[in-house]
Every structure is written in structure tokens, then in C-alpha cells.
């Protein structure tokens, strides 16, 4: 089955430290991979996506993600976390040539001051 | 602000009732998607419309239906509501390039509470 997985329900990091939120995928063909962020009582905001090309994708708010085909991963990273980055992060992928998204289960990021 | 609007923001109703959720896509987007977010099932794709026609179907119950109108706004109809239908319902919109990988932009959601 085609899907994305987020192995960590929660990630805790201190402000100023680097952060990583993990995502692995299982989709056929060339994957399109997305990261979204959801703040409390808000909709999902697009952060970045991988279509093709450079394996390091830069997105909004200083986030970046690294596509790794051999490990079928698309981890979200930021060099220096902010308290305001605390939110729920979702990895997503459309299967095949469809545009519907399969979402991971979400990872809650807690950044402590 | 994504440019996608949803009304109402909150909806409280009773079991057995029927409700309609409304979504207006971003200007220029022809495709609309509906998702359900619940605590136990996460974010689930329900249905996609493209330029008025159903394009893809996900885990949508038979009690739920949707449509997209000529002005491209969409409505999600939920009937014979059950307690388990309480959730956040999101609408998203995108262009459809035909090449996949189109970014979906999400509205703020409608929080449905069934009592």
C-alpha cells in the first residue's frame, strides 16, 4: 500500500538547537512529497515540497527537507529551533498520478525555551 | 491566509441531523478536496472535485456527499449524523497541472460537534 509514515508522535527540542522531524514514504514511481504545519485551531500551512531535482529542498520559515531515495525518507529539518515552531507537522504524498494526499499521522514538535 | 475560505467555523448539532459545509477555493484553482481530521483517525482524504466533476474518492461514508458548483465553490453534505462524525473538516484547493505534485492550500476548517 502506498503511504507515508511519521515514526515519532512527539519531538522535544530546546530553543536554538537543530530539529528533525522524520518521515518515510512508500509510493510507487517518482514520489512527490510535502510537509505541512498545523498550529492550534488553524488549518494546514504548506511548508515545502519535493518534486524532482535537488535532494535538499528549502521552504518557509527556515525549514528544509532532505529527500533520500535509498532510505525512502524525507526528513524535515531546521538548524535552530524557535519556540514559535511548536506545532503539529504532517508529511504527505499523493499516490501515483492522483492528487489526493495520504498524510502521515503527524508529529507534535515541542520547542522549550 | 491561504485564500481558501470555509464556513461555518463551528457547527454544533444533534445526532441524526444533516449539515452542509461550504468551501470557496483560491482564485484560479479548479480542484477542491475535502479532508476529515479526527483524533483517532488522523487526516483522511474524503473526496476531490475538479471543475465540477468528481475526480477521486477516498474514505467517504455513504451518508456523506459533496458537489462542486459552476462558480467552483464546493459543499460537503453530512447526513444522519453520528457522534463519531465529530471532527474538523478541511477543504483544500489546487491547480491541476496534470503532472502531479500540485500544492494543496488548506482552509481554516469547520469544527463539527455532534451531540
PDB file of N, CA and C in Angstrom, chain A residues 32 34 36 38 41-44 46 49 51 88 90 94 98-101 103, chain B residues 33 35 37 43 45 48 57 90 96 99-104 106-108 111:
ATOM      1  N   UNK A  32       6.208  12.442  -5.018  1.00  0.00           N
ATOM      2  CA  UNK A  32       6.065  13.846  -4.698  1.00  0.00           C
ATOM      3  C   UNK A  32       5.808  13.888  -3.189  1.00  0.00           C
ATOM      4  N   UNK A  34       5.507  16.198   0.520  1.00  0.00           N
ATOM      5  CA  UNK A  34       5.145  17.507   1.052  1.00  0.00           C
ATOM      6  C   UNK A  34       5.294  17.522   2.576  1.00  0.00           C
ATOM      7  N   UNK A  36       3.575  19.867   5.752  1.00  0.00           N
ATOM      8  CA  UNK A  36       2.635  20.891   6.181  1.00  0.00           C
ATOM      9  C   UNK A  36       2.781  21.075   7.685  1.00  0.00           C
ATOM     10  N   UNK A  38       0.586  22.542  11.175  1.00  0.00           N
ATOM     11  CA  UNK A  38      -0.723  22.940  11.698  1.00  0.00           C
ATOM     12  C   UNK A  38      -0.548  23.528  13.086  1.00  0.00           C
ATOM     13  N   UNK A  41      -5.840  25.058  16.373  1.00  0.00           N
ATOM     14  CA  UNK A  41      -7.085  25.642  15.870  1.00  0.00           C
ATOM     15  C   UNK A  41      -6.902  26.374  14.543  1.00  0.00           C
ATOM     16  N   UNK A  42      -5.963  25.913  13.757  1.00  0.00           N
ATOM     17  CA  UNK A  42      -5.723  26.516  12.435  1.00  0.00           C
ATOM     18  C   UNK A  42      -5.711  25.424  11.382  1.00  0.00           C
ATOM     19  N   UNK A  43      -5.789  25.848  10.137  1.00  0.00           N
ATOM     20  CA  UNK A  43      -5.659  24.911   9.029  1.00  0.00           C
ATOM     21  C   UNK A  43      -4.213  24.538   8.796  1.00  0.00           C
ATOM     22  N   UNK A  44      -3.991  23.708   7.808  1.00  0.00           N
ATOM     23  CA  UNK A  44      -2.642  23.288   7.479  1.00  0.00           C
ATOM     24  C   UNK A  44      -1.984  24.323   6.575  1.00  0.00           C
ATOM     25  N   UNK A  46       1.257  25.078   4.051  1.00  0.00           N
ATOM     26  CA  UNK A  46       2.285  24.453   3.224  1.00  0.00           C
ATOM     27  C   UNK A  46       3.660  24.963   3.618  1.00  0.00           C
ATOM     28  N   UNK A  49       7.946  21.261  -0.629  1.00  0.00           N
ATOM     29  CA  UNK A  49       7.672  20.010  -1.333  1.00  0.00           C
ATOM     30  C   UNK A  49       8.873  19.586  -2.174  1.00  0.00           C
ATOM     31  N   UNK A  51       9.675  17.644  -5.675  1.00  0.00           N
ATOM     32  CA  UNK A  51       9.114  17.132  -6.922  1.00  0.00           C
ATOM     33  C   UNK A  51      10.182  16.303  -7.631  1.00  0.00           C
ATOM     34  N   UNK A  88       2.034  21.042  15.079  1.00  0.00           N
ATOM     35  CA  UNK A  88       1.863  19.676  14.567  1.00  0.00           C
ATOM     36  C   UNK A  88       2.330  19.658  13.112  1.00  0.00           C
ATOM     37  N   UNK A  90       2.933  17.551   9.501  1.00  0.00           N
ATOM     38  CA  UNK A  90       2.452  16.434   8.705  1.00  0.00           C
ATOM     39  C   UNK A  90       3.281  16.288   7.439  1.00  0.00           C
ATOM     40  N   UNK A  94       0.983  12.390  -2.583  1.00  0.00           N
ATOM     41  CA  UNK A  94      -0.066  11.886  -3.461  1.00  0.00           C
ATOM     42  C   UNK A  94       0.384  10.579  -4.089  1.00  0.00           C
ATOM     43  N   UNK A  98      -2.466  10.588  -8.880  1.00  0.00           N
ATOM     44  CA  UNK A  98      -3.622  11.223  -8.291  1.00  0.00           C
ATOM     45  C   UNK A  98      -3.176  12.401  -7.431  1.00  0.00           C
ATOM     46  N   UNK A  99      -4.054  13.332  -7.235  1.00  0.00           N
ATOM     47  CA  UNK A  99      -3.717  14.494  -6.434  1.00  0.00           C
ATOM     48  C   UNK A  99      -4.188  14.402  -5.004  1.00  0.00           C
ATOM     49  N   UNK A 100      -4.982  13.389  -4.659  1.00  0.00           N
ATOM     50  CA  UNK A 100      -5.375  13.261  -3.258  1.00  0.00           C
ATOM     51  C   UNK A 100      -4.123  12.963  -2.440  1.00  0.00           C
ATOM     52  N   UNK A 101      -4.097  13.437  -1.231  1.00  0.00           N
ATOM     53  CA  UNK A 101      -2.938  13.257  -0.374  1.00  0.00           C
ATOM     54  C   UNK A 101      -3.168  12.143   0.620  1.00  0.00           C
ATOM     55  N   UNK A 103      -1.732  11.423   4.214  1.00  0.00           N
ATOM     56  CA  UNK A 103      -0.995  12.112   5.260  1.00  0.00           C
ATOM     57  C   UNK A 103      -0.420  11.131   6.262  1.00  0.00           C
TER      58      UNK A 103
ATOM     59  N   UNK B  33     -10.651  19.691  -2.588  1.00  0.00           N
ATOM     60  CA  UNK B  33     -10.508  18.442  -1.850  1.00  0.00           C
ATOM     61  C   UNK B  33     -11.154  18.611  -0.474  1.00  0.00           C
ATOM     62  N   UNK B  35     -11.183  16.888   3.443  1.00  0.00           N
ATOM     63  CA  UNK B  35     -10.499  16.011   4.384  1.00  0.00           C
ATOM     64  C   UNK B  35     -11.211  16.064   5.729  1.00  0.00           C
ATOM     65  N   UNK B  37     -10.407  15.450   9.817  1.00  0.00           N
ATOM     66  CA  UNK B  37      -9.363  15.256  10.819  1.00  0.00           C
ATOM     67  C   UNK B  37     -10.009  14.918  12.149  1.00  0.00           C
ATOM     68  N   UNK B  43      -5.721  12.560   9.629  1.00  0.00           N
ATOM     69  CA  UNK B  43      -6.220  13.298   8.469  1.00  0.00           C
ATOM     70  C   UNK B  43      -6.569  12.312   7.363  1.00  0.00           C
ATOM     71  N   UNK B  45      -8.410  11.668   3.594  1.00  0.00           N
ATOM     72  CA  UNK B  45      -8.953  12.232   2.368  1.00  0.00           C
ATOM     73  C   UNK B  45     -10.368  11.708   2.149  1.00  0.00           C
ATOM     74  N   UNK B  48     -12.426  14.450  -3.981  1.00  0.00           N
ATOM     75  CA  UNK B  48     -11.873  15.526  -4.787  1.00  0.00           C
ATOM     76  C   UNK B  48     -12.817  15.841  -5.945  1.00  0.00           C
ATOM     77  N   UNK B  57     -12.092   9.553  -5.009  1.00  0.00           N
ATOM     78  CA  UNK B  57     -12.855   9.292  -3.799  1.00  0.00           C
ATOM     79  C   UNK B  57     -11.978   8.567  -2.805  1.00  0.00           C
ATOM     80  N   UNK B  90     -11.696  19.827   6.676  1.00  0.00           N
ATOM     81  CA  UNK B  90     -10.903  20.784   5.912  1.00  0.00           C
ATOM     82  C   UNK B  90     -11.222  20.690   4.431  1.00  0.00           C
ATOM     83  N   UNK B  96      -4.573  21.999 -11.156  1.00  0.00           N
ATOM     84  CA  UNK B  96      -4.256  20.627 -11.540  1.00  0.00           C
ATOM     85  C   UNK B  96      -3.420  20.710 -12.798  1.00  0.00           C
ATOM     86  N   UNK B  99       0.538  16.937 -13.988  1.00  0.00           N
ATOM     87  CA  UNK B  99       1.831  16.289 -13.795  1.00  0.00           C
ATOM     88  C   UNK B  99       2.008  15.789 -12.376  1.00  0.00           C
ATOM     89  N   UNK B 100       0.982  15.956 -11.541  1.00  0.00           N
ATOM     90  CA  UNK B 100       1.100  15.546 -10.151  1.00  0.00           C
ATOM     91  C   UNK B 100       1.900  16.545  -9.351  1.00  0.00           C
ATOM     92  N   UNK B 101       1.906  16.358  -8.044  1.00  0.00           N
ATOM     93  CA  UNK B 101       2.720  17.206  -7.193  1.00  0.00           C
ATOM     94  C   UNK B 101       2.200  18.613  -7.020  1.00  0.00           C
ATOM     95  N   UNK B 102       0.912  18.823  -7.308  1.00  0.00           N
ATOM     96  CA  UNK B 102       0.348  20.150  -7.132  1.00  0.00           C
ATOM     97  C   UNK B 102       0.160  20.444  -5.656  1.00  0.00           C
ATOM     98  N   UNK B 103       0.546  21.637  -5.254  1.00  0.00           N
ATOM     99  CA  UNK B 103       0.407  22.017  -3.848  1.00  0.00           C
ATOM    100  C   UNK B 103      -1.047  22.257  -3.524  1.00  0.00           C
ATOM    101  N   UNK B 104      -1.498  21.689  -2.423  1.00  0.00           N
ATOM    102  CA  UNK B 104      -2.852  21.946  -1.949  1.00  0.00           C
ATOM    103  C   UNK B 104      -2.795  23.008  -0.853  1.00  0.00           C
ATOM    104  N   UNK B 106      -4.907  24.825   2.149  1.00  0.00           N
ATOM    105  CA  UNK B 106      -5.994  24.435   3.032  1.00  0.00           C
ATOM    106  C   UNK B 106      -6.715  25.634   3.623  1.00  0.00           C
ATOM    107  N   UNK B 107      -8.017  25.456   3.784  1.00  0.00           N
ATOM    108  CA  UNK B 107      -8.803  26.431   4.507  1.00  0.00           C
ATOM    109  C   UNK B 107      -8.653  26.249   6.007  1.00  0.00           C
ATOM    110  N   UNK B 108      -9.288  27.122   6.784  1.00  0.00           N
ATOM    111  CA  UNK B 108      -9.149  27.073   8.248  1.00  0.00           C
ATOM    112  C   UNK B 108      -9.934  25.948   8.899  1.00  0.00           C
ATOM    113  N   UNK B 111     -15.209  23.065  12.424  1.00  0.00           N
ATOM    114  CA  UNK B 111     -15.242  22.111  13.535  1.00  0.00           C
ATOM    115  C   UNK B 111     -16.686  21.694  13.760  1.00  0.00           C
TER     116      UNK B 111
END
